Coordinates of C-alpha atoms in Angstrom, one line a residue:
M5 CA 0.0 0.0 0.0
T6 CA 2.9 2.3 0.8
N7 CA 4.6 1.6 -2.4
D8 CA 1.4 2.3 -4.3
K9 CA 1.1 5.7 -2.7
L10 CA 4.7 6.6 -3.4
K11 CA 4.2 5.6 -7.0
Y12 CA 1.5 8.3 -7.3
I13 CA 3.3 10.9 -5.2
Y14 CA 6.6 10.8 -7.1
P15 CA 5.2 12.2 -10.3
F16 CA 3.6 15.2 -8.5
L17 CA 6.8 15.9 -6.6
L18 CA 8.8 15.7 -9.8
L19 CA 6.4 18.1 -11.6
W20 CA 6.5 20.5 -8.6
V21 CA 10.3 20.5 -8.6
T22 CA 10.4 21.1 -12.4
I23 CA 8.0 24.0 -12.1
L24 CA 10.1 25.6 -9.3
T25 CA 13.3 25.1 -11.2
S26 CA 11.9 26.5 -14.4
S27 CA 10.4 29.5 -12.7
A28 CA 13.7 30.2 -10.9
Q29 CA 15.8 30.0 -14.0
P30 CA 16.1 33.3 -16.0
R31 CA 14.8 33.3 -19.5
V32 CA 15.7 35.4 -22.5
E33 CA 13.0 35.9 -25.2
A34 CA 13.7 37.8 -28.4
R35 CA 11.0 39.1 -30.8
I36 CA 11.0 41.3 -33.9
D37 CA 8.1 43.5 -35.0
S38 CA 8.5 42.7 -38.7
I39 CA 10.1 39.6 -40.2
A40 CA 10.3 41.3 -43.7
I41 CA 11.2 44.9 -44.5
M42 CA 12.1 46.9 -47.7
I43 CA 15.7 48.0 -48.2
G44 CA 16.4 50.9 -45.9
Q45 CA 13.3 50.4 -43.7
Q46 CA 13.6 49.7 -40.0
A47 CA 12.7 46.9 -37.8
H48 CA 12.6 46.7 -34.0
L49 CA 14.2 43.8 -32.1
T50 CA 13.0 43.5 -28.5
I51 CA 14.8 41.4 -25.9
D52 CA 12.8 40.4 -22.8
V53 CA 14.6 39.0 -19.8
I54 CA 12.4 37.3 -17.2
A55 CA 14.2 36.8 -13.9
G56 CA 13.8 37.2 -10.2
K57 CA 13.3 40.7 -8.7
G58 CA 16.5 42.6 -8.3
A59 CA 18.4 40.5 -10.8
Q60 CA 21.4 42.2 -12.4
V61 CA 20.8 42.2 -16.1
V62 CA 23.4 43.2 -18.6
F63 CA 22.3 43.4 -22.3
P64 CA 24.7 43.2 -25.3
Q65 CA 26.0 46.6 -26.3
F66 CA 26.0 47.8 -30.0
K67 CA 27.3 51.1 -31.2
P68 CA 25.4 53.0 -34.0
S69 CA 26.0 51.4 -37.4
Q70 CA 27.5 48.3 -35.8
Y71 CA 26.4 45.0 -37.3
I72 CA 24.3 42.8 -35.1
T73 CA 24.9 40.2 -37.8
Q74 CA 26.6 40.5 -41.1
G75 CA 24.4 42.8 -43.3
V76 CA 22.1 44.1 -40.5
E77 CA 23.0 47.3 -38.7
V78 CA 21.9 48.6 -35.4
L79 CA 20.8 52.2 -35.6
E80 CA 19.9 52.9 -32.0
S81 CA 18.8 51.2 -28.8
T82 CA 16.5 52.2 -25.9
D83 CA 17.2 52.1 -22.2
P84 CA 16.1 49.0 -20.4
V85 CA 12.5 49.0 -19.1
T86 CA 11.5 46.9 -16.0
T87 CA 8.0 45.5 -15.6
P88 CA 6.9 43.7 -12.4
M89 CA 5.5 40.2 -12.8
D90 CA 3.9 37.6 -10.6
N91 CA 5.8 34.9 -8.5
N92 CA 8.4 37.5 -7.4
Q93 CA 9.7 38.0 -10.9
E94 CA 10.2 40.9 -13.2
K95 CA 10.7 41.5 -16.9
V96 CA 13.5 43.7 -18.2
S97 CA 13.1 44.8 -21.9
K98 CA 15.4 46.5 -24.3
T99 CA 14.7 47.4 -28.0
F100 CA 17.2 47.7 -30.8
T101 CA 16.3 49.5 -34.1
L102 CA 17.7 47.5 -37.1
T103 CA 18.0 48.2 -40.8
S104 CA 19.7 46.7 -43.9
F105 CA 20.5 47.8 -47.4
D106 CA 21.1 44.4 -49.1
E107 CA 18.4 42.0 -50.2
H108 CA 18.8 38.8 -48.2
L109 CA 17.3 36.6 -45.6
Y110 CA 19.4 37.3 -42.5
P111 CA 19.6 34.9 -39.5
I112 CA 19.8 36.8 -36.2
P113 CA 21.5 34.6 -33.6
G114 CA 20.2 34.4 -30.1
M115 CA 21.2 37.4 -28.0
K116 CA 23.6 36.7 -25.1
V117 CA 22.4 38.4 -21.9
K118 CA 24.2 38.2 -18.5
V119 CA 21.8 37.7 -15.6
N120 CA 23.5 37.8 -12.2
G121 CA 26.8 37.1 -13.9
K122 CA 25.6 34.1 -15.9
T123 CA 25.2 34.2 -19.6
V124 CA 21.7 33.3 -20.9
V125 CA 21.2 32.9 -24.7
G126 CA 17.9 33.9 -26.2
N127 CA 16.1 32.4 -29.2
P128 CA 17.3 33.0 -32.7
L129 CA 15.3 35.0 -35.3
A130 CA 15.4 35.9 -38.9
L131 CA 14.9 39.1 -40.9
K132 CA 14.1 39.2 -44.6
V133 CA 15.1 42.3 -46.6
V134 CA 13.4 42.7 -50.0
T135 CA 14.1 45.2 -52.7
V136 CA 11.7 47.1 -55.0
D137 CA 10.7 45.3 -58.1
V138 CA 12.3 46.8 -61.2
D139 CA 11.0 46.3 -64.8
T140 CA 14.3 45.1 -66.3
L141 CA 12.6 44.4 -69.7
H142 CA 11.5 48.0 -70.2
P143 CA 14.0 50.2 -68.4
N144 CA 13.2 53.3 -70.5
Q145 CA 9.4 53.2 -69.9
F146 CA 8.2 56.1 -67.7
F147 CA 4.8 56.7 -66.3
P148 CA 3.2 60.1 -66.3
P149 CA 2.7 61.9 -63.0
K150 CA -0.4 61.3 -61.0
D151 CA -3.2 63.8 -61.1
V152 CA -3.5 66.4 -58.4
Q153 CA -5.7 65.2 -55.6
D154 CA -8.9 67.2 -55.3
N155 CA -9.2 67.8 -51.6
P156 CA -12.7 68.3 -50.3
F157 CA -13.7 71.8 -49.1
K158 CA -14.0 72.1 -45.4
W159 CA -15.6 75.2 -43.9
S160 CA -13.9 74.5 -40.6
E161 CA -10.5 75.1 -42.3
W162 CA -11.6 78.3 -44.1
S163 CA -13.8 80.0 -41.6
P164 CA -11.0 81.5 -39.5
L165 CA -9.5 83.0 -42.6
F166 CA -12.9 84.3 -43.7
W167 CA -13.5 86.1 -40.4
L168 CA -10.0 87.4 -40.4
S169 CA -10.6 88.8 -43.9
M170 CA -13.7 90.6 -42.6
L171 CA -11.7 92.1 -39.8
L172 CA -9.0 93.1 -42.2
L173 CA -11.6 94.9 -44.4
L174 CA -13.0 96.7 -41.3
L175 CA -9.5 97.8 -40.2
C176 CA -8.8 99.2 -43.7
L177 CA -12.0 101.2 -43.6
V178 CA -11.1 102.6 -40.2
C179 CA -7.6 103.4 -41.4
Y180 CA -9.0 105.2 -44.4
Y181 CA -11.4 107.2 -42.2
L182 CA -8.5 108.3 -40.0
Y183 CA -6.5 109.3 -43.1
V184 CA -9.4 111.5 -44.3
R185 CA -9.6 113.1 -40.9
L186 CA -5.9 113.8 -40.9
R187 CA -6.1 115.4 -44.3
E188 CA -8.9 117.7 -43.2
N189 CA -7.2 118.7 -40.1
K190 CA -4.6 121.2 -41.4
P191 CA -1.2 121.0 -39.7
V192 CA -0.2 123.8 -37.3
I193 CA 3.0 125.3 -38.6
T194 CA 5.1 127.4 -36.3
R195 CA 8.1 129.2 -37.6
I196 CA 10.9 130.3 -35.3
R197 CA 12.1 133.8 -36.3
I198 CA 15.5 135.2 -35.7
V199 CA 15.2 138.9 -35.1
K200 CA 17.8 141.6 -34.5
K201 CA 17.9 142.5 -30.9
V202 CA 18.2 146.2 -30.0
L203 CA 20.2 146.4 -26.7
P204 CA 18.8 148.6 -23.9
H205 CA 21.5 151.2 -24.1
Q206 CA 21.2 151.4 -27.9
K207 CA 17.5 152.0 -27.5
A208 CA 17.9 154.6 -24.8
L209 CA 20.6 156.5 -26.7
S210 CA 18.5 156.5 -29.8
S211 CA 15.6 158.0 -27.8
I212 CA 17.9 160.7 -26.4
E213 CA 19.2 161.5 -29.9
K214 CA 15.6 162.0 -31.0
I215 CA 15.0 164.4 -28.1
K216 CA 18.1 166.3 -29.1
S217 CA 17.0 166.4 -32.7
E218 CA 13.7 167.9 -31.7
Q219 CA 15.7 170.4 -29.5
L220 CA 13.3 169.9 -26.6
Q221 CA 16.1 170.9 -24.2
I222 CA 15.9 174.5 -25.4
S223 CA 12.2 174.7 -25.9
E224 CA 9.8 176.3 -23.6
D225 CA 7.9 173.1 -23.1
Q226 CA 10.2 171.8 -20.4
K227 CA 7.6 169.4 -19.0
T228 CA 7.5 167.5 -22.3
Y229 CA 11.3 167.5 -22.4
Y230 CA 11.8 166.1 -18.9
T231 CA 8.9 163.6 -19.3
K232 CA 10.5 162.1 -22.4
L233 CA 14.0 162.1 -20.8
T234 CA 12.9 160.4 -17.6
D235 CA 10.7 157.9 -19.4
T236 CA 13.7 157.0 -21.5
L237 CA 15.8 156.5 -18.4
R238 CA 13.0 154.5 -16.7
Q239 CA 12.7 152.2 -19.7
Y240 CA 16.5 151.7 -19.8
I241 CA 16.7 151.0 -16.1
D242 CA 13.7 148.5 -16.4
E243 CA 15.5 146.6 -19.2
R244 CA 19.0 146.9 -17.9
F245 CA 18.5 146.2 -14.2
G246 CA 15.4 144.1 -14.3
F247 CA 13.0 145.9 -12.0
K248 CA 9.8 147.8 -12.8
A249 CA 11.1 151.3 -13.0
M250 CA 8.2 152.5 -15.0
E251 CA 5.9 151.8 -12.0
M252 CA 8.2 153.2 -9.3
T253 CA 8.7 156.7 -8.0
S254 CA 12.0 158.6 -8.5
A255 CA 13.0 157.9 -4.9
E256 CA 12.3 154.2 -5.2
I257 CA 14.4 154.0 -8.3
I258 CA 17.3 155.8 -6.7
D259 CA 17.1 153.4 -3.6
R260 CA 17.3 150.4 -5.9
L261 CA 20.2 151.8 -7.9
K262 CA 22.2 152.5 -4.8
E263 CA 22.8 148.7 -4.5
T264 CA 24.7 148.5 -7.8
G265 CA 25.8 152.0 -9.0
D266 CA 28.5 154.5 -8.3
Q267 CA 27.5 157.0 -5.6
K268 CA 28.5 160.1 -7.7
M269 CA 26.6 158.8 -10.7
I270 CA 23.6 158.0 -8.5
D271 CA 23.7 161.6 -7.1
E272 CA 23.7 163.1 -10.6
L273 CA 20.8 160.8 -11.6
K274 CA 19.0 161.8 -8.3
S275 CA 19.4 165.4 -9.2
L276 CA 18.0 164.8 -12.6
F277 CA 14.9 163.0 -11.3
Q278 CA 14.3 165.7 -8.7
T279 CA 14.5 168.5 -11.3
A280 CA 12.2 166.5 -13.5
D281 CA 9.7 166.1 -10.7
L282 CA 9.8 169.8 -9.9
V283 CA 9.2 170.7 -13.6
K284 CA 6.4 168.2 -14.0
F285 CA 4.5 168.7 -10.7
A286 CA 5.6 172.1 -9.3
K287 CA 5.9 174.0 -12.6
Y288 CA 9.5 174.7 -11.9
S289 CA 11.5 176.5 -14.6
T290 CA 15.0 175.5 -15.4
L291 CA 17.8 177.2 -17.3
I292 CA 19.0 176.0 -20.7
N293 CA 22.5 175.0 -19.3
E294 CA 20.7 173.0 -16.6
N295 CA 18.8 171.1 -19.2
D296 CA 21.9 170.4 -21.1
L297 CA 23.6 169.2 -18.0
N298 CA 20.8 166.8 -17.1
L299 CA 20.9 165.5 -20.7
V300 CA 24.7 164.9 -20.4
N301 CA 24.2 163.2 -17.0
A302 CA 21.6 160.8 -18.6
I303 CA 24.0 159.9 -21.4
N304 CA 26.8 159.4 -18.9
F305 CA 24.6 157.1 -16.8
I306 CA 23.7 155.0 -19.8
D307 CA 27.3 154.8 -20.9
E308 CA 28.6 153.8 -17.5
T309 CA 26.0 151.1 -16.9
K310 CA 25.5 149.5 -20.3
L311 CA 26.4 145.9 -20.8
E312 CA 28.8 144.9 -23.5
G313 CA 29.0 141.6 -25.3
E314 CA 25.3 140.8 -25.3
P315 CA 23.9 138.9 -28.3
T316 CA 22.5 141.2 -31.0
E317 CA 20.0 138.6 -32.2
E318 CA 17.3 136.7 -30.4
K319 CA 15.1 133.7 -31.3
V320 CA 11.4 134.4 -31.2
V321 CA 9.2 131.3 -30.8
P322 CA 5.6 132.0 -31.4
K323 CA 3.1 130.8 -28.8
L324 CA 0.3 128.4 -29.9
S325 CA -3.3 129.1 -29.0
E326 CA -5.4 126.6 -27.2
E327 CA -7.1 125.7 -30.4
D328 CA -3.8 125.2 -32.2
K329 CA -2.6 123.0 -29.3
R330 CA -5.7 120.8 -29.5
S331 CA -5.3 120.6 -33.3
K332 CA -1.7 119.6 -33.1
K333 CA -2.4 116.9 -30.4
E334 CA -5.2 115.5 -32.5
R335 CA -3.0 115.2 -35.6
T336 CA -0.3 113.4 -33.5
T337 CA -3.0 111.0 -32.2
L338 CA -4.3 110.4 -35.7
K339 CA -0.8 109.7 -37.1
A340 CA 0.0 107.3 -34.3
A341 CA -3.4 105.4 -34.8
I342 CA -2.8 105.2 -38.6
Y343 CA 0.7 103.8 -38.1
I344 CA -0.5 101.2 -35.6
L345 CA -3.4 100.2 -37.8
G346 CA -1.2 100.0 -40.8
S347 CA 1.2 97.6 -39.1
V348 CA -1.7 95.4 -37.9
I349 CA -3.2 95.4 -41.4
V350 CA 0.1 94.4 -43.0
A351 CA 0.7 91.6 -40.5
L352 CA -2.8 90.3 -40.8
L353 CA -2.7 90.4 -44.6
A354 CA 0.6 88.4 -44.6
Y355 CA -0.9 85.8 -42.2
I356 CA -4.1 85.4 -44.3
V357 CA -2.1 85.1 -47.6
Y358 CA 0.3 82.5 -46.1
H359 CA -2.5 80.3 -44.7
V360 CA -4.5 80.5 -48.0
Y361 CA -1.4 79.4 -49.8
E362 CA -1.0 76.5 -47.4
L363 CA -4.6 75.4 -47.9
T364 CA -4.5 75.6 -51.6
L365 CA -1.4 73.4 -52.0

């Protein structure tokens, strides 16, 4: 009875040991995605290594353009990819890209892979490389080119260009409207003039020469003489010293001049203004020699205080009115808007033309 039981148990034990042994042994499986390719085409050879988890797997190394077998080149290879499996195993895969340029049936030997230091050989494969059939009987026979394919019209492809064209037309109308506005809005032209500048002392001496030519100093109308003489001095002082002498009294003018002038010269000018005030307001009568002396004192004062080396020309910049300023600002805004719209129109037109050309090819 015992022998009969053992006779049935032994096969099961043997099968179980065989399964354990086969599952523990690493396996190398090679496969190719295409067994036949045209000359120059590519095929992909994948090597799968099934081993226990954590096994050290070393694949064969091939450099680019190196032959895996005579006539079959390796173009490139991928990095190993690990995939977990059941029974505490994992699959490590690596793919090689192959090509060939000679017609032949090439045997690919089994790939040698080292697993935990031991060499395991995979299954062999074959790759058939075929060439293009050539009509050797009629080598000079040529076929005409194929007709152009008539692609169907798709509104989804043309609708963006249509709406962009509508936008382009609208922008052109706006740009034309702005151009018309710009033409109607006349430009504001301002010209800077260079005029000859009459210096204060020249102007004052010219006025005094006019007084002398009219001989007012010897006329009976002394009030007119002193009024013109003092007004000439006041105007000169205003332009020369920079304070409102025309609106000041004689005493105020003398006080301001004391800060800058010679005391003797100031005293002579003070005497002139006092005499003029007496003539104009107190009906004081002067002698002819006194009038001449005051005239000489006025000329001396101008000569002593005149500024030399001042520019004889000045630049006159006209001032714009508020309306001119608004008009100028509006023209600048219109020009900027036209330039921007013009740039957008050109870019949009180029975009539309390019894509229409692409669609019509």
